[in-house]
Coordinates of C-alpha atoms and ligand atoms in Angstrom, one line a residue:
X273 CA 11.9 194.2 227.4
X274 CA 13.3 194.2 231.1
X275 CA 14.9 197.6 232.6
X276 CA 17.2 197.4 236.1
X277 CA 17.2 200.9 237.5
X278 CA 19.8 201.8 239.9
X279 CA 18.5 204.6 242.2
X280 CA 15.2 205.6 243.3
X281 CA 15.4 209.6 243.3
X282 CA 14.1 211.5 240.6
X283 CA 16.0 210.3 237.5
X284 CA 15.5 206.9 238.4
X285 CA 11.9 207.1 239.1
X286 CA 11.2 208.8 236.2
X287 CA 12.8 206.7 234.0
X288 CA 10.5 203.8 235.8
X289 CA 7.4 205.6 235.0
X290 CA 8.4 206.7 231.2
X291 CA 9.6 202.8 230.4
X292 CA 6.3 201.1 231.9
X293 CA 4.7 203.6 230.1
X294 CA 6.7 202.1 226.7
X295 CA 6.0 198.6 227.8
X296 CA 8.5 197.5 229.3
X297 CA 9.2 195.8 232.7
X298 CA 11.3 197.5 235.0
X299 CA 13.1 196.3 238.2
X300 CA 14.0 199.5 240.9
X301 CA 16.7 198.9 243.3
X302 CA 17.4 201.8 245.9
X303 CA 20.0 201.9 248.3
X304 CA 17.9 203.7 251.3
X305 CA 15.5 201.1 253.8
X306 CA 12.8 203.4 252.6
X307 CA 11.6 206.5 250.2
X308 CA 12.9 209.9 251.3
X309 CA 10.9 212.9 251.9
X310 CA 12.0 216.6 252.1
X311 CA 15.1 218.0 250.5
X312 CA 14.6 221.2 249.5
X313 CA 13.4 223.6 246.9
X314 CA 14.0 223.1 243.4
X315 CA 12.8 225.1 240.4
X316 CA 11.5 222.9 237.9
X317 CA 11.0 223.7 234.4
X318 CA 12.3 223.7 230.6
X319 CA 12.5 220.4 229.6
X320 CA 11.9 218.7 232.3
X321 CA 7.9 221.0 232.6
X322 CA 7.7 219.7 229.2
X323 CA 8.1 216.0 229.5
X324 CA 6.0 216.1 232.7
X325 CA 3.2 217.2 230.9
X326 CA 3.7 214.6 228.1
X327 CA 4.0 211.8 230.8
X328 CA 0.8 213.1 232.4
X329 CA 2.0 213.9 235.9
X330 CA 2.0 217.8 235.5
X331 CA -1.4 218.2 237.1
X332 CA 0.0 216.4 240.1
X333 CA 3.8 218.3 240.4
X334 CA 1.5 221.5 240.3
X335 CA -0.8 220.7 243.2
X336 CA 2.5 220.4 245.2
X337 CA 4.6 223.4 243.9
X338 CA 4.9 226.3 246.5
X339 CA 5.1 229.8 245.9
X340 CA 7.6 232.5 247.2
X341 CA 5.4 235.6 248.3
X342 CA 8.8 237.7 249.1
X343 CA 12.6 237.1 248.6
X344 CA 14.7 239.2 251.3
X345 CA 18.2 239.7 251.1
X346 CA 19.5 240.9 254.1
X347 CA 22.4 242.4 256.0
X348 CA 25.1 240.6 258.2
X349 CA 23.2 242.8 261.1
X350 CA 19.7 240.9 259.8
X351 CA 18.1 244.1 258.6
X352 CA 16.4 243.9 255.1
X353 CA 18.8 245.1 251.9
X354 CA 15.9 244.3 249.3
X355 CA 13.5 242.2 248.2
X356 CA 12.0 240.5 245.4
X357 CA 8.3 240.5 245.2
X358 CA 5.6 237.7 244.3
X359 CA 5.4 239.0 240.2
X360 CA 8.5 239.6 240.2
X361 CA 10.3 236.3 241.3
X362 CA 7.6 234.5 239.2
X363 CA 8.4 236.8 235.9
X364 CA 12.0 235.6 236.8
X365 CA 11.1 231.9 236.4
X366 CA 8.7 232.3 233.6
X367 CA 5.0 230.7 232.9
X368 CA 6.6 227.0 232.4
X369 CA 8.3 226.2 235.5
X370 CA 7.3 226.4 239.3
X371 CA 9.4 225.7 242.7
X372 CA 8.6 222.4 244.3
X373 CA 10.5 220.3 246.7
X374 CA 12.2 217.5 245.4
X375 CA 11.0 215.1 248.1
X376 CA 7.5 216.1 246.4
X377 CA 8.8 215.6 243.0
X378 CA 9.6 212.2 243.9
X379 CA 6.2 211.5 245.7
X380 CA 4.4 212.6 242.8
X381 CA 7.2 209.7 240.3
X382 CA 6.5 207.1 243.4
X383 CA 2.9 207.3 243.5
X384 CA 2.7 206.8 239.3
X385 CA 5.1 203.6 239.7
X386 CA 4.5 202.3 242.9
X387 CA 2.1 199.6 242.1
X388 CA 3.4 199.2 238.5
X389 CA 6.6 198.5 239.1
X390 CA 9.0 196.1 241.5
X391 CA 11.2 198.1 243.8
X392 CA 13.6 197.0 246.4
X393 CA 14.8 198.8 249.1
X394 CA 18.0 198.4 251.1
X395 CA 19.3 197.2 248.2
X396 CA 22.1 198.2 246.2
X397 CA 24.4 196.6 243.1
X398 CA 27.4 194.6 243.5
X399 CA 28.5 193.8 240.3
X400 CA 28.0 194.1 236.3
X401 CA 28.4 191.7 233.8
X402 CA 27.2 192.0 229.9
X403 CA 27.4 190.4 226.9
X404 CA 25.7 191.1 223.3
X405 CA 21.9 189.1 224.5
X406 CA 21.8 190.6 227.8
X407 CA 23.0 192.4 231.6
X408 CA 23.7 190.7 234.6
X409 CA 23.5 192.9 238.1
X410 CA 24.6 191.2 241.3
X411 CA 22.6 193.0 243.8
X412 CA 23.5 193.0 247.3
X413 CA 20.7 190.5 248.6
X414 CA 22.7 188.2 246.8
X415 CA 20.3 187.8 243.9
X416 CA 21.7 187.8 240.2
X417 CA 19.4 189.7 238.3
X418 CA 19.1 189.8 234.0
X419 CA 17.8 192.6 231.9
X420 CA 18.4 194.2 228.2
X421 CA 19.3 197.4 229.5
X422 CA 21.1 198.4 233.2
X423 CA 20.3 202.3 233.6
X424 CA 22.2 203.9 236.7
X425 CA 20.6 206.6 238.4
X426 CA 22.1 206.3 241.7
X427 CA 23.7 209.9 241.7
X428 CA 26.6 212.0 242.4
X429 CA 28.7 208.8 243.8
X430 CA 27.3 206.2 241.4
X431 CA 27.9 203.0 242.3
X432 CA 27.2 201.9 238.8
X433 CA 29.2 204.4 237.2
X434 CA 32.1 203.2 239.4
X435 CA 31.2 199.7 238.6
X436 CA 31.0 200.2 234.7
X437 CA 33.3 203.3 233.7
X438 CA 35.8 203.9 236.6
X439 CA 36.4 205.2 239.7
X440 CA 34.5 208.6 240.7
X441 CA 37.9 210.7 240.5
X442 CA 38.0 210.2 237.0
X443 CA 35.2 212.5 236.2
X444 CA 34.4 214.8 239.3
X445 CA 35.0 218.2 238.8
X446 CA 34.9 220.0 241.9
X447 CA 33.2 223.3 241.9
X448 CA 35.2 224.1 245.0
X449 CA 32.3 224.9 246.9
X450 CA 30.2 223.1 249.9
X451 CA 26.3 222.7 250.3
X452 CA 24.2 221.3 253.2
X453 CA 20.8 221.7 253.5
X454 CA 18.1 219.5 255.7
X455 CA 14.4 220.4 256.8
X456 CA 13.9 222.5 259.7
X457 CA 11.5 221.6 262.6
X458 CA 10.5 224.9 263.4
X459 CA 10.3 228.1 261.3
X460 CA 12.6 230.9 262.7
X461 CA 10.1 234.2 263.7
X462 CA 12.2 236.4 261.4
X463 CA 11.0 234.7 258.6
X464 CA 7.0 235.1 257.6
X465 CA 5.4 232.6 256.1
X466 CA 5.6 231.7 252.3
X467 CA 8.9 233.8 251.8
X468 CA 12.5 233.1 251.5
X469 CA 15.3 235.1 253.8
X470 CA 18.8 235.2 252.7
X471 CA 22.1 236.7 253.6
X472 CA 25.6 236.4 251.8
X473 CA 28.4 237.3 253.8
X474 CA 32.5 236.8 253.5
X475 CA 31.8 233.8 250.6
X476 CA 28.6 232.3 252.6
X477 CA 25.4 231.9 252.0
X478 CA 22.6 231.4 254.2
X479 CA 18.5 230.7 253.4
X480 CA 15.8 229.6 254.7
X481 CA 13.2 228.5 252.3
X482 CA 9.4 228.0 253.7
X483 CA 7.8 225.6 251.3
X484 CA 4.8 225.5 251.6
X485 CA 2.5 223.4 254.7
X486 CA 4.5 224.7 257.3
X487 CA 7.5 223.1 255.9
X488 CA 11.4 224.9 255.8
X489 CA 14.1 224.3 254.3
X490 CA 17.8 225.9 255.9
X491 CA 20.3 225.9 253.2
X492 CA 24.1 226.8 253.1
X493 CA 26.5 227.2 250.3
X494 CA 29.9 228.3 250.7
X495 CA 33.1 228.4 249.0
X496 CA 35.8 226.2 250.0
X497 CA 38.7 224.0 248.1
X498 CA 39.1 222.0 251.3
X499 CA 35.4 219.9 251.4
X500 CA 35.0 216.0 250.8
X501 CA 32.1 214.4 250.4
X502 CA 31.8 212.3 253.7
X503 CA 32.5 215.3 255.8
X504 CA 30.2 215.5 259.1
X505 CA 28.0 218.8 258.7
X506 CA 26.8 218.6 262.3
X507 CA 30.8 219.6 263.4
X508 CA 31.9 221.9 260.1
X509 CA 28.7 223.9 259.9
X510 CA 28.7 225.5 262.9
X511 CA 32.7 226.1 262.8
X512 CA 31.6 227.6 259.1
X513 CA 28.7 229.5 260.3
X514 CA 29.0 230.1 264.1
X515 CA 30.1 233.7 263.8
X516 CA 27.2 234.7 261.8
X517 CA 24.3 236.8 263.1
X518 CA 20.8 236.6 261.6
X519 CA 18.9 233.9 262.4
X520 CA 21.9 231.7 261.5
X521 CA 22.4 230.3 264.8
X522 CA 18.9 229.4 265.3
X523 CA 19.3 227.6 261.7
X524 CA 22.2 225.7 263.2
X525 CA 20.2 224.7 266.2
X526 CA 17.8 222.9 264.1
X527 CA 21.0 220.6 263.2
X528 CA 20.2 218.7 266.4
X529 CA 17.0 217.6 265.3
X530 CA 16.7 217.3 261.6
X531 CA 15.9 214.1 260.7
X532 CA 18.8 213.9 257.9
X533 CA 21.2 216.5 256.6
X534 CA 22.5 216.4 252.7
X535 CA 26.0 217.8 252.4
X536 CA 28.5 217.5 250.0
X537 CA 30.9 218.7 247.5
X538 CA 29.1 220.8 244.8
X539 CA 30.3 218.7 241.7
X540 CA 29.9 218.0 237.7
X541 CA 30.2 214.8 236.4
X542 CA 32.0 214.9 233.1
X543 CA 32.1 211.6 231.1
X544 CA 32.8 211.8 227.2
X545 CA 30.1 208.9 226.8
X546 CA 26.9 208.1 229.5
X547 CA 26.9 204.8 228.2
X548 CA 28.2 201.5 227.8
X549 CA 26.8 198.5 226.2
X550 CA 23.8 197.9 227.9
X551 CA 24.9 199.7 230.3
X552 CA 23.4 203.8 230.7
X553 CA 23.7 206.5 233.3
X554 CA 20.8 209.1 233.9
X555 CA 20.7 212.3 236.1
X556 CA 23.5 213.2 238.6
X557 CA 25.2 210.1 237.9
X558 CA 25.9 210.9 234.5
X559 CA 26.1 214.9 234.9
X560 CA 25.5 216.7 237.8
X561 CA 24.9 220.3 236.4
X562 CA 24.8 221.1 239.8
X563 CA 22.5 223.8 242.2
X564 CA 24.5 226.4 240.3
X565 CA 23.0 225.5 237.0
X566 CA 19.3 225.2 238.4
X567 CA 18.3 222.3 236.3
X568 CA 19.4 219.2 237.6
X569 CA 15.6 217.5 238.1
X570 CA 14.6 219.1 234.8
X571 CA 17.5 217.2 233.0
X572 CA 16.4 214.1 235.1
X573 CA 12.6 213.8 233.9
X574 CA 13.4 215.4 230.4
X575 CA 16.6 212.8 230.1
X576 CA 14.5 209.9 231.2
X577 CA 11.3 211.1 228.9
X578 CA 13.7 211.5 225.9
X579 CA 15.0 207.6 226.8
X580 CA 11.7 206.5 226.5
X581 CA 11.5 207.5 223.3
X582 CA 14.6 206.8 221.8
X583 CA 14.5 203.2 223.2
X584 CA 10.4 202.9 221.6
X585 CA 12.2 204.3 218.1
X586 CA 14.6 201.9 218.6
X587 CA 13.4 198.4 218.9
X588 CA 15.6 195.8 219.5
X589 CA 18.8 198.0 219.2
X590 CA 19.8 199.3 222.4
X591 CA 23.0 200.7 221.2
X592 CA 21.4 202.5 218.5
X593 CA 18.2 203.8 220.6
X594 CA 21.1 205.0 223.1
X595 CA 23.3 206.6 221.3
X596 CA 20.5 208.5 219.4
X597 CA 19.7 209.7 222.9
X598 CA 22.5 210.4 224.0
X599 CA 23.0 212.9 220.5
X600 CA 20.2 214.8 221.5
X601 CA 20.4 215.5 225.2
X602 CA 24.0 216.1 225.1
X603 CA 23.9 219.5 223.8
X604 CA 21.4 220.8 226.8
X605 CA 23.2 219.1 229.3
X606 CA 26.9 220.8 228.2
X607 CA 25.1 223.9 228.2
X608 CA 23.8 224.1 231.7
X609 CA 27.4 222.7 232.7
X610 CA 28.7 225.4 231.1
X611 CA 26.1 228.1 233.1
X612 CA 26.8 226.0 236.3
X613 CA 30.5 226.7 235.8
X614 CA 30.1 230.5 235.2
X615 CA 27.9 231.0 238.1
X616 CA 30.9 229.6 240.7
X617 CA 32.7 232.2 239.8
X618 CA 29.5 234.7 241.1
X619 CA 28.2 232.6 244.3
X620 CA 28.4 234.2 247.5
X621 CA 31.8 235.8 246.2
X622 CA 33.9 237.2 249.4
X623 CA 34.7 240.3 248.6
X624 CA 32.0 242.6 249.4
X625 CA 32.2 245.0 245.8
X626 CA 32.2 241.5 244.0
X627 CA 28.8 240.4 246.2
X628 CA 27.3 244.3 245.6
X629 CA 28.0 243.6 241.4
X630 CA 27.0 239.9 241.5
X631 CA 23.1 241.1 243.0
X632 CA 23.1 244.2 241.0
X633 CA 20.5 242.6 238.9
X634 CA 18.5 241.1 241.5
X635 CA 18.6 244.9 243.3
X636 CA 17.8 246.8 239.7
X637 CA 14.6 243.8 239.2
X638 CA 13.5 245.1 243.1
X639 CA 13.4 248.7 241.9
X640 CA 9.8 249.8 241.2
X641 CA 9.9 250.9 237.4
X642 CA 11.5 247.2 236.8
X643 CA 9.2 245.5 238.8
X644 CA 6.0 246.9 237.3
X645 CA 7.7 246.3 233.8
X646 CA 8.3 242.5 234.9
X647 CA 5.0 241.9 236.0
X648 CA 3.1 243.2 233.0
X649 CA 5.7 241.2 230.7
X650 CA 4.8 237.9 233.0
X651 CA 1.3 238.6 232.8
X652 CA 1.2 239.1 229.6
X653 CA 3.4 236.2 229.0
Ligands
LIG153 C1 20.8 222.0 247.2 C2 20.4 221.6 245.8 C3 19.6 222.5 245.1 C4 19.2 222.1 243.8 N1 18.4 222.9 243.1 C5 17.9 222.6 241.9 C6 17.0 223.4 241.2 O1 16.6 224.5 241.6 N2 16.5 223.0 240.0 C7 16.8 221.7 239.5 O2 16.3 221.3 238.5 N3 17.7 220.9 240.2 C8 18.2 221.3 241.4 N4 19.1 220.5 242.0 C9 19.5 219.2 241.4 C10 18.5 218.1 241.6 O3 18.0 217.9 242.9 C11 19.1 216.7 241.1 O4 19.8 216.9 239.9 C12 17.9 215.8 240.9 O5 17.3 215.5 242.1 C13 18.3 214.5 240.1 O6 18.9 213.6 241.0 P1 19.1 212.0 240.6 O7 17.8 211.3 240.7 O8 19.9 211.9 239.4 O9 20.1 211.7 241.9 P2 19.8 211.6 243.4 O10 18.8 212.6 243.9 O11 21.1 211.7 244.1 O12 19.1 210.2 243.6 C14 19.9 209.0 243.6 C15 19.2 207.9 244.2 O13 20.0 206.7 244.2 C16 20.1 206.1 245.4 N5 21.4 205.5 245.5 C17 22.6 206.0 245.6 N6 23.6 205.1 245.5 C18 23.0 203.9 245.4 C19 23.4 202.6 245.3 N7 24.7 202.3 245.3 N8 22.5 201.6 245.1 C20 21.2 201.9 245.1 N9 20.7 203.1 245.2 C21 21.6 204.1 245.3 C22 20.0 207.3 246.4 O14 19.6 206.8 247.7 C23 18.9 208.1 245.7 O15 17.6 207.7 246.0 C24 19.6 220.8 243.3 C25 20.4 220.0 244.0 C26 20.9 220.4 245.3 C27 21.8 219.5 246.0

């Protein structure tokens, strides 16, 4: 059995490793001249910590994850408001599930498949053709390619999913909120090593995430109805941002230099089917639960795990192996659409009282009697 995979982020390298690891061949076409580092943080657990460990690359994601000594949430003027502690972020998270940087997540997929599996870079897919035997892909190097199953993880603005189920507008809901983050070369002072700084202020928010080997991440998330993907960060940032204080405008200095900024919409992908024929979206391209939902890489390894297995179930019927799949991951997926949603309406809110309520749990969890009760539960635990 052949596999194309669209997209060589998370989803789609996952999806590489669990089908070679099935039987089958798998072809990996990726947009980008060459694999992508950085990112930024994600947390990493529930299904996705579970289907790691089943596809044996646990060991390796855990050698790479980082850990957050302190959280600080600060004041418009920089001074501390409160903090989190070590215990206490990681009783937050719970045993199965650690931060990691999705850059590393996808080292850790890469290095599994890398010499398994064909990939092309600077590649992407022109066209789609099927019919009941097989799926043609026109790929842009001009090559036809011909496979039982077409499985596009290429993201947020799938071109697959445009390809196959219709334009993008049809199914991106807009969260009305903008996020950019990119790697900084150099590690404001204010912020001590292994911790994370961040201020909210009039419906922004600000961070910068050290993760781990002298590596940081800046991140920004505010709300906005106006934001298109496309738009140039290095010119709407600072007009976003430029009046904040903190270390914010050293953060925006690091613009310059950064070797790539992501910024875009924050989105979900609603499609009443992720497939089509032969034809199969996986990760962001088929949902997006978005940074607001906090499981987005989870969803991609669990999702391309549960493929796996549904497709090895399912010999010789694709439609049946993907609809049996699609049964069974639908129900998580809705839900942490759902949780994304809900949390828009508490990110970074603008009016001061609404930001006071909105970290009221975070501030009780920073209290002493809390803390001490959260750590003996995660130790215990
Ligand atoms: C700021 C931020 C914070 C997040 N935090 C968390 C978190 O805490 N926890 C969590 O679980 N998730 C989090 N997520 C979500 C998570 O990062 C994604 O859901 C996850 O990386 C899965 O992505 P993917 O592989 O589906 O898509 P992508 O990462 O978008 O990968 C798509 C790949 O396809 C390639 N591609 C695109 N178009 C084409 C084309 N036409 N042809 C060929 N290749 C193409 C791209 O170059 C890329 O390599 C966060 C996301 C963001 C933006």
């Amino acid at each position: 059995m052949r596999a194309i995979i669209i997209g060589a982020g998370i989803a789609g390298l996952a999806a590489a490793l669990r089908l070679r690891q099935i039987g089958w061949d798998t072809l990996l076409i990726e947009r980008a001249p060459q694999r992508r580092g950085g990112g930024y943080g994600v947390s990493f657990g529930g299904i996705g910590y579970d289907a790691a460990e089943r596809m044996g690359i646990l060991p390796a994601l855990k050698d790479k994850a980082f850990v957050t000594s302190e959280l600080v949430y600060h004041k418009p003027g920089g001074q501390r408001r409160f903090s989190l502690d070590r215990a206490t972020i990681a009783a937050t998270m719970g045993q199965r599930s650690m931060n990691i940087l999705r850059g590393d997540v996808e080292t850790v997929l890469y290095g599994t498949v890398r010499d398994t599996v064909d990939i092309r870079f600077s590649t992407t897919i022109n066209a789609v053709e099927q019919d009941e035997h097989a799926v043609h892909a026109t790929l842009s190097d001009g090559t036809v390619e011909h496979a039982d199953l077409l499985i596009g993880a290429d993201g947020l603005h799938s071109a697959t999913r445009a390809l196959v189920f219709g334009p993008e507008d049809d199914y991106r809901l807009d969260l009305e909120h903008m996020v950019a983050v990119y790697m900084l070369d150099k590690r404001p002072a204010a912020i001590a090593p292994g911790t994370t700084g961040t201020l909210s202020q009039g419906g922004r928010t600000v961070a910068v995430i050290s993760v781990g080997d002298g590596r940081n991440v800046a991140f920004f998330g505010y709300r906005t109805d106006r934001g298109t993907p496309g738009d140039d960060p290095h010119k709407v940032l600072p007009e976003v941002y430029g009046d904040m204080g903190w270390v914010v405008p050293e953060v925006l200095a690091g613009l310059a230099t950064t070797e790539s900024v992501y910024f875009d919409t924050i989105s979900q992908m609603v499609l009443d089917r992720w497939s089509h024929g032969r034809v199969v979206l996986l990760g962001d391209a088929a949902w997006c639960v978005t940074l607001f939902a906090g499981y987005g890489s989870a969803l991609a390894v669990g999702g391309a795990d549960l493929l796996g297995t549904a497709l090895q179930n399912n010999p010789g019927d694709i439609r049946a192996a993907l609809t049996t799949w699609e049964a069974e991951l639908r129900p998580e997926v809705e839900k942490k659409q759902k949780l994304g949603r809900r949390v828009k309406g508490v990110y970074a809110p603008a009016n001061p009282v609404v930001l006071w309520l909105s970290q009221l749990p975070l501030r009780l969890a920073s209290l002493d009697p809390v803390r001490r009760y959260m750590t003996r539960r995660y130790i215990k635990g």
